[in-house]
Amino acid sequence: RRVVVSCADGDRDLEPRNRGPLAEAAGCDVVQDAIDADVLIVGPRLQAKTSVAIARAKRLPVLTGDWLRARAARRLADESDARWLARDASFEARYGVDLSAPRPRGPGVLAGYAVVVTPSLPDQHRYRQAAEAAGALLVRALDACPRDRRAMVVASHSKPDEGGPLRLEPRDLILCLIRDELPEDRLAARHLAWKESAARRRRASAGFDLGTG
């Protein structure tokens, strides 16, 4: 099996210097990118990373280091066994996901989109991999987007949906994949948060002015 390791904090066996020997003993090959993996191995504290997003989009098993250790000890370690599933209550509550829930295969959350990833973004190749894993058609420019797909740009900042090409920052792209959330819904949630934040700032400013006037 090809495994990729991410969010390794809290499991010494998954640290870079240790993961190779453990994986070899388990009969697995360590790959660098989640797009090339069959299994994602994580530590006890998950993070909203591109590797996790790609694994969610590809419906890969997301397992703990215990699965590798069991294989290395020549014990039966079925990937579908709930004992090996990665769980992180804080992560699941924060992002509204249930990591133990079965996820049947089907069209990815970006299946209806044509995506341009801004070349100047750091790690832009990973965002391209993430978008493609979620079913998007990758294009180099907006004028190359087919009419039957909605255009979307992954850029440095998200913008509210105003009916034209969608504009998502990398974190919002990652959350779409982790949460199985359409980009329009993600931007609507962000827009509501922007409005609430602006209202809080106005109230705070008004209170300051009243207190000092």
PDB file of C-alpha atoms in Angstrom:
ATOM      1  CA  ARG A   1       0.000   0.000   0.000  1.00  0.00           C
ATOM      2  CA  ARG A   2       1.143   3.558  -0.706  1.00  0.00           C
ATOM      3  CA  VAL A   3       0.807   5.765   2.349  1.00  0.00           C
ATOM      4  CA  VAL A   4       1.234   9.481   2.923  1.00  0.00           C
ATOM      5  CA  VAL A   5       1.797  10.876   6.403  1.00  0.00           C
ATOM      6  CA  SER A   6       0.426  14.198   7.616  1.00  0.00           C
ATOM      7  CA  CYS A   7      -0.414  15.925  10.921  1.00  0.00           C
ATOM      8  CA  ALA A   8       2.247  13.804  12.597  1.00  0.00           C
ATOM      9  CA  ASP A   9       2.464  15.808  15.839  1.00  0.00           C
ATOM     10  CA  GLY A  10       1.887  13.608  18.879  1.00  0.00           C
ATOM     11  CA  ASP A  11       3.092  10.342  17.334  1.00  0.00           C
ATOM     12  CA  ARG A  12       6.869   9.914  17.348  1.00  0.00           C
ATOM     13  CA  ASP A  13       6.687   6.966  14.969  1.00  0.00           C
ATOM     14  CA  LEU A  14       5.293   9.285  12.294  1.00  0.00           C
ATOM     15  CA  GLU A  15       8.096  11.816  12.518  1.00  0.00           C
ATOM     16  CA  PRO A  16      10.106  12.077   9.293  1.00  0.00           C
ATOM     17  CA  ARG A  17      13.084  10.090  10.544  1.00  0.00           C
ATOM     18  CA  ASN A  18      10.897   7.235  11.851  1.00  0.00           C
ATOM     19  CA  ARG A  19       8.056   6.894   9.361  1.00  0.00           C
ATOM     20  CA  GLY A  20      10.151   5.287   6.620  1.00  0.00           C
ATOM     21  CA  PRO A  21      11.385   2.314   8.670  1.00  0.00           C
ATOM     22  CA  LEU A  22       7.913   1.778  10.174  1.00  0.00           C
ATOM     23  CA  ALA A  23       6.233   1.848   6.784  1.00  0.00           C
ATOM     24  CA  GLU A  24       8.823  -0.554   5.357  1.00  0.00           C
ATOM     25  CA  ALA A  25       8.242  -2.966   8.228  1.00  0.00           C
ATOM     26  CA  ALA A  26       4.519  -2.686   7.529  1.00  0.00           C
ATOM     27  CA  GLY A  27       5.014  -3.504   3.858  1.00  0.00           C
ATOM     28  CA  CYS A  28       4.038  -0.006   2.716  1.00  0.00           C
ATOM     29  CA  ASP A  29       5.681   2.650   0.576  1.00  0.00           C
ATOM     30  CA  VAL A  30       5.730   6.264   1.763  1.00  0.00           C
ATOM     31  CA  VAL A  31       4.807   8.784  -0.941  1.00  0.00           C
ATOM     32  CA  GLN A  32       5.113  12.557  -0.740  1.00  0.00           C
ATOM     33  CA  ASP A  33       1.704  13.623  -2.039  1.00  0.00           C
ATOM     34  CA  ALA A  34      -1.755  12.518  -0.981  1.00  0.00           C
ATOM     35  CA  ILE A  35      -2.812  12.448  -4.629  1.00  0.00           C
ATOM     36  CA  ASP A  36      -0.516   9.400  -5.094  1.00  0.00           C
ATOM     37  CA  ALA A  37      -1.540   7.590  -1.887  1.00  0.00           C
ATOM     38  CA  ASP A  38      -3.916   4.769  -1.032  1.00  0.00           C
ATOM     39  CA  VAL A  39      -4.037   5.618   2.685  1.00  0.00           C
ATOM     40  CA  LEU A  40      -3.504   8.779   4.739  1.00  0.00           C
ATOM     41  CA  ILE A  41      -1.788   8.210   8.086  1.00  0.00           C
ATOM     42  CA  VAL A  42      -2.169  10.931  10.726  1.00  0.00           C
ATOM     43  CA  GLY A  43      -1.274  11.659  14.319  1.00  0.00           C
ATOM     44  CA  PRO A  44      -3.788  12.359  17.077  1.00  0.00           C
ATOM     45  CA  ARG A  45      -4.265  16.062  16.247  1.00  0.00           C
ATOM     46  CA  LEU A  46      -5.645  16.693  12.789  1.00  0.00           C
ATOM     47  CA  GLN A  47      -5.305  19.974  10.931  1.00  0.00           C
ATOM     48  CA  ALA A  48      -7.047  21.457   7.899  1.00  0.00           C
ATOM     49  CA  LYS A  49      -4.212  20.633   5.500  1.00  0.00           C
ATOM     50  CA  THR A  50      -4.189  20.015   1.771  1.00  0.00           C
ATOM     51  CA  SER A  51      -3.275  16.371   2.341  1.00  0.00           C
ATOM     52  CA  VAL A  52      -6.352  15.856   4.520  1.00  0.00           C
ATOM     53  CA  ALA A  53      -8.534  17.639   1.967  1.00  0.00           C
ATOM     54  CA  ILE A  54      -7.231  15.458  -0.878  1.00  0.00           C
ATOM     55  CA  ALA A  55      -7.737  12.302   1.179  1.00  0.00           C
ATOM     56  CA  ARG A  56     -11.315  13.341   1.921  1.00  0.00           C
ATOM     57  CA  ALA A  57     -11.944  14.150  -1.739  1.00  0.00           C
ATOM     58  CA  LYS A  58     -10.495  10.808  -2.894  1.00  0.00           C
ATOM     59  CA  ARG A  59     -12.371   8.889  -0.150  1.00  0.00           C
ATOM     60  CA  LEU A  60      -9.069   7.523   1.140  1.00  0.00           C
ATOM     61  CA  PRO A  61      -8.949   5.756   4.504  1.00  0.00           C
ATOM     62  CA  VAL A  62      -7.668   8.211   7.126  1.00  0.00           C
ATOM     63  CA  LEU A  63      -5.967   6.017   9.707  1.00  0.00           C
ATOM     64  CA  THR A  64      -3.805   6.350  12.789  1.00  0.00           C
ATOM     65  CA  GLY A  65      -0.234   5.218  13.208  1.00  0.00           C
ATOM     66  CA  ASP A  66      -1.601   2.190  15.085  1.00  0.00           C
ATOM     67  CA  TRP A  67      -2.573   0.691  11.726  1.00  0.00           C
ATOM     68  CA  LEU A  68       1.031   0.829  10.535  1.00  0.00           C
ATOM     69  CA  ARG A  69       2.272  -0.552  13.846  1.00  0.00           C
ATOM     70  CA  ALA A  70      -0.188  -3.449  13.642  1.00  0.00           C
ATOM     71  CA  ARG A  71       0.922  -4.288  10.101  1.00  0.00           C
ATOM     72  CA  ALA A  72       4.567  -4.048  11.148  1.00  0.00           C
ATOM     73  CA  ALA A  73       3.842  -6.550  13.951  1.00  0.00           C
ATOM     74  CA  ARG A  74       2.228  -8.850  11.362  1.00  0.00           C
ATOM     75  CA  ARG A  75      -1.200  -8.486  12.942  1.00  0.00           C
ATOM     76  CA  LEU A  76      -4.390  -8.392  10.908  1.00  0.00           C
ATOM     77  CA  ALA A  77      -5.040  -4.730  10.128  1.00  0.00           C
ATOM     78  CA  ASP A  78      -8.066  -4.288   7.897  1.00  0.00           C
ATOM     79  CA  GLU A  79      -8.288  -0.676   6.726  1.00  0.00           C
ATOM     80  CA  SER A  80     -12.054  -0.668   7.287  1.00  0.00           C
ATOM     81  CA  ASP A  81     -11.735  -1.700  10.939  1.00  0.00           C
ATOM     82  CA  ALA A  82     -12.979   1.152  13.159  1.00  0.00           C
ATOM     83  CA  ARG A  83     -10.028   0.593  15.509  1.00  0.00           C
ATOM     84  CA  TRP A  84      -7.684   2.240  13.023  1.00  0.00           C
ATOM     85  CA  LEU A  85      -9.858   5.178  11.965  1.00  0.00           C
ATOM     86  CA  ALA A  86      -8.436   8.580  12.861  1.00  0.00           C
ATOM     87  CA  ARG A  87     -10.711  10.527  15.184  1.00  0.00           C
ATOM     88  CA  ASP A  88     -10.167  14.020  16.591  1.00  0.00           C
ATOM     89  CA  ALA A  89     -13.161  15.403  18.478  1.00  0.00           C
ATOM     90  CA  SER A  90     -11.861  18.966  18.348  1.00  0.00           C
ATOM     91  CA  PHE A  91     -11.260  18.833  14.584  1.00  0.00           C
ATOM     92  CA  GLU A  92     -14.616  17.199  13.908  1.00  0.00           C
ATOM     93  CA  ALA A  93     -16.510  19.732  16.019  1.00  0.00           C
ATOM     94  CA  ARG A  94     -14.698  22.704  14.535  1.00  0.00           C
ATOM     95  CA  TYR A  95     -15.287  21.704  10.915  1.00  0.00           C
ATOM     96  CA  GLY A  96     -18.586  19.876  11.293  1.00  0.00           C
ATOM     97  CA  VAL A  97     -17.434  16.492  10.008  1.00  0.00           C
ATOM     98  CA  ASP A  98     -17.713  12.917  11.245  1.00  0.00           C
ATOM     99  CA  LEU A  99     -14.524  11.111  10.323  1.00  0.00           C
ATOM    100  CA  SER A 100     -16.100   7.735  11.118  1.00  0.00           C
ATOM    101  CA  ALA A 101     -19.057   8.138   8.746  1.00  0.00           C
ATOM    102  CA  PRO A 102     -18.949   6.033   5.560  1.00  0.00           C
ATOM    103  CA  ARG A 103     -18.464   8.160   2.454  1.00  0.00           C
ATOM    104  CA  PRO A 104     -19.741   6.411  -0.685  1.00  0.00           C
ATOM    105  CA  ARG A 105     -17.995   7.196  -3.908  1.00  0.00           C
ATOM    106  CA  GLY A 106     -19.640   9.623  -6.285  1.00  0.00           C
ATOM    107  CA  PRO A 107     -19.025  12.876  -8.134  1.00  0.00           C
ATOM    108  CA  GLY A 108     -16.636  15.127  -6.237  1.00  0.00           C
ATOM    109  CA  VAL A 109     -17.795  18.348  -4.643  1.00  0.00           C
ATOM    110  CA  LEU A 110     -16.117  20.316  -7.471  1.00  0.00           C
ATOM    111  CA  ALA A 111     -17.423  18.145 -10.315  1.00  0.00           C
ATOM    112  CA  GLY A 112     -19.342  21.049 -11.843  1.00  0.00           C
ATOM    113  CA  TYR A 113     -16.484  23.551 -11.804  1.00  0.00           C
ATOM    114  CA  ALA A 114     -13.577  24.618 -13.969  1.00  0.00           C
ATOM    115  CA  VAL A 115     -10.748  25.860 -11.774  1.00  0.00           C
ATOM    116  CA  VAL A 116      -7.871  28.237 -12.367  1.00  0.00           C
ATOM    117  CA  VAL A 117      -5.171  28.102  -9.692  1.00  0.00           C
ATOM    118  CA  THR A 118      -3.200  31.344  -9.565  1.00  0.00           C
ATOM    119  CA  PRO A 119       0.388  30.410 -10.513  1.00  0.00           C
ATOM    120  CA  SER A 120       1.908  32.834  -8.003  1.00  0.00           C
ATOM    121  CA  LEU A 121       0.417  31.007  -5.006  1.00  0.00           C
ATOM    122  CA  PRO A 122       2.899  29.120  -2.853  1.00  0.00           C
ATOM    123  CA  ASP A 123       2.274  25.357  -3.186  1.00  0.00           C
ATOM    124  CA  GLN A 124      -0.016  26.032  -6.130  1.00  0.00           C
ATOM    125  CA  HIS A 125       0.619  22.485  -7.427  1.00  0.00           C
ATOM    126  CA  ARG A 126      -1.001  21.081  -4.276  1.00  0.00           C
ATOM    127  CA  TYR A 127      -4.105  23.194  -4.799  1.00  0.00           C
ATOM    128  CA  ARG A 128      -4.282  21.950  -8.366  1.00  0.00           C
ATOM    129  CA  GLN A 129      -4.078  18.390  -7.073  1.00  0.00           C
ATOM    130  CA  ALA A 130      -6.791  19.107  -4.505  1.00  0.00           C
ATOM    131  CA  ALA A 131      -9.169  20.652  -7.039  1.00  0.00           C
ATOM    132  CA  GLU A 132      -8.645  17.788  -9.477  1.00  0.00           C
ATOM    133  CA  ALA A 133      -9.146  15.186  -6.731  1.00  0.00           C
ATOM    134  CA  ALA A 134     -12.533  16.797  -6.007  1.00  0.00           C
ATOM    135  CA  GLY A 135     -13.639  16.480  -9.624  1.00  0.00           C
ATOM    136  CA  ALA A 136     -12.773  19.928 -10.989  1.00  0.00           C
ATOM    137  CA  LEU A 137     -11.591  20.512 -14.513  1.00  0.00           C
ATOM    138  CA  LEU A 138      -8.273  22.363 -14.353  1.00  0.00           C
ATOM    139  CA  VAL A 139      -7.826  25.178 -16.861  1.00  0.00           C
ATOM    140  CA  ARG A 140      -5.080  27.751 -17.256  1.00  0.00           C
ATOM    141  CA  ALA A 141      -7.310  30.780 -17.850  1.00  0.00           C
ATOM    142  CA  LEU A 142     -10.924  31.809 -17.339  1.00  0.00           C
ATOM    143  CA  ASP A 143     -11.557  32.090 -21.061  1.00  0.00           C
ATOM    144  CA  ALA A 144     -10.814  28.366 -21.349  1.00  0.00           C
ATOM    145  CA  CYS A 145     -13.677  27.390 -19.020  1.00  0.00           C
ATOM    146  CA  PRO A 146     -16.377  25.291 -20.712  1.00  0.00           C
ATOM    147  CA  ARG A 147     -19.873  26.740 -20.611  1.00  0.00           C
ATOM    148  CA  ASP A 148     -21.249  23.741 -18.737  1.00  0.00           C
ATOM    149  CA  ARG A 149     -18.969  24.366 -15.745  1.00  0.00           C
ATOM    150  CA  ARG A 150     -18.859  27.285 -13.348  1.00  0.00           C
ATOM    151  CA  ALA A 151     -15.566  29.124 -13.353  1.00  0.00           C
ATOM    152  CA  MET A 152     -13.610  29.353 -10.118  1.00  0.00           C
ATOM    153  CA  VAL A 153     -10.275  30.955  -9.293  1.00  0.00           C
ATOM    154  CA  VAL A 154      -8.096  29.894  -6.374  1.00  0.00           C
ATOM    155  CA  ALA A 155      -6.338  33.087  -5.377  1.00  0.00           C
ATOM    156  CA  SER A 156      -4.850  34.814  -2.347  1.00  0.00           C
ATOM    157  CA  HIS A 157      -8.194  36.151  -1.050  1.00  0.00           C
ATOM    158  CA  SER A 158     -11.799  34.979  -1.180  1.00  0.00           C
ATOM    159  CA  LYS A 159     -14.493  37.333  -2.427  1.00  0.00           C
ATOM    160  CA  PRO A 160     -18.285  37.215  -2.034  1.00  0.00           C
ATOM    161  CA  ASP A 161     -20.188  35.409  -4.774  1.00  0.00           C
ATOM    162  CA  GLU A 162     -21.500  38.092  -7.119  1.00  0.00           C
ATOM    163  CA  GLY A 163     -22.559  35.853  -9.968  1.00  0.00           C
ATOM    164  CA  GLY A 164     -19.316  35.775 -11.974  1.00  0.00           C
ATOM    165  CA  PRO A 165     -16.329  33.484 -11.526  1.00  0.00           C
ATOM    166  CA  LEU A 166     -16.006  32.367  -7.934  1.00  0.00           C
ATOM    167  CA  ARG A 167     -12.877  33.413  -6.062  1.00  0.00           C
ATOM    168  CA  LEU A 168     -11.666  31.258  -3.176  1.00  0.00           C
ATOM    169  CA  GLU A 169      -8.522  31.478  -1.135  1.00  0.00           C
ATOM    170  CA  PRO A 170      -6.677  28.185  -0.543  1.00  0.00           C
ATOM    171  CA  ARG A 171      -8.087  27.675   2.946  1.00  0.00           C
ATOM    172  CA  ASP A 172     -11.647  27.896   1.638  1.00  0.00           C
ATOM    173  CA  LEU A 173     -10.802  25.397  -1.097  1.00  0.00           C
ATOM    174  CA  ILE A 174      -9.443  23.023   1.551  1.00  0.00           C
ATOM    175  CA  LEU A 175     -12.554  23.419   3.706  1.00  0.00           C
ATOM    176  CA  CYS A 176     -14.836  22.704   0.741  1.00  0.00           C
ATOM    177  CA  LEU A 177     -13.131  19.348   0.317  1.00  0.00           C
ATOM    178  CA  ILE A 178     -12.960  18.486   3.999  1.00  0.00           C
ATOM    179  CA  ARG A 179     -16.619  19.383   4.597  1.00  0.00           C
ATOM    180  CA  ASP A 180     -18.052  18.318   1.205  1.00  0.00           C
ATOM    181  CA  GLU A 181     -19.236  21.907   0.933  1.00  0.00           C
ATOM    182  CA  LEU A 182     -20.044  23.632  -2.345  1.00  0.00           C
ATOM    183  CA  PRO A 183     -17.925  26.741  -3.030  1.00  0.00           C
ATOM    184  CA  GLU A 184     -21.042  28.945  -3.138  1.00  0.00           C
ATOM    185  CA  ASP A 185     -22.036  27.728   0.334  1.00  0.00           C
ATOM    186  CA  ARG A 186     -18.526  28.275   1.659  1.00  0.00           C
ATOM    187  CA  LEU A 187     -18.491  31.846   0.340  1.00  0.00           C
ATOM    188  CA  ALA A 188     -21.966  32.502   1.751  1.00  0.00           C
ATOM    189  CA  ALA A 189     -20.742  31.397   5.171  1.00  0.00           C
ATOM    190  CA  ARG A 190     -17.653  33.577   4.822  1.00  0.00           C
ATOM    191  CA  HIS A 191     -19.772  36.553   3.718  1.00  0.00           C
ATOM    192  CA  LEU A 192     -21.993  36.161   6.779  1.00  0.00           C
ATOM    193  CA  ALA A 193     -18.912  36.015   8.996  1.00  0.00           C
ATOM    194  CA  TRP A 194     -17.527  39.157   7.304  1.00  0.00           C
ATOM    195  CA  LYS A 195     -20.798  41.010   7.941  1.00  0.00           C
ATOM    196  CA  GLU A 196     -20.938  39.911  11.582  1.00  0.00           C
ATOM    197  CA  SER A 197     -17.321  40.909  12.113  1.00  0.00           C
ATOM    198  CA  ALA A 198     -17.932  44.338  10.552  1.00  0.00           C
ATOM    199  CA  ALA A 199     -21.013  44.820  12.756  1.00  0.00           C
ATOM    200  CA  ARG A 200     -18.986  43.976  15.869  1.00  0.00           C
ATOM    201  CA  ARG A 201     -16.319  46.474  14.860  1.00  0.00           C
ATOM    202  CA  ARG A 202     -18.948  49.172  14.319  1.00  0.00           C
ATOM    203  CA  ARG A 203     -20.506  48.495  17.713  1.00  0.00           C
ATOM    204  CA  ALA A 204     -17.112  48.537  19.388  1.00  0.00           C
ATOM    205  CA  SER A 205     -16.220  51.797  17.638  1.00  0.00           C
ATOM    206  CA  ALA A 206     -19.552  53.369  18.613  1.00  0.00           C
ATOM    207  CA  GLY A 207     -19.063  52.323  22.232  1.00  0.00           C
ATOM    208  CA  PHE A 208     -15.554  53.766  22.227  1.00  0.00           C
ATOM    209  CA  ASP A 209     -16.796  57.052  20.763  1.00  0.00           C
ATOM    210  CA  LEU A 210     -19.619  57.283  23.305  1.00  0.00           C
ATOM    211  CA  GLY A 211     -17.263  56.524  26.143  1.00  0.00           C
ATOM    212  CA  THR A 212     -14.763  59.141  25.144  1.00  0.00           C
ATOM    213  CA  GLY A 213     -17.023  61.857  23.767  1.00  0.00           C
TER     214      GLY A 213
END
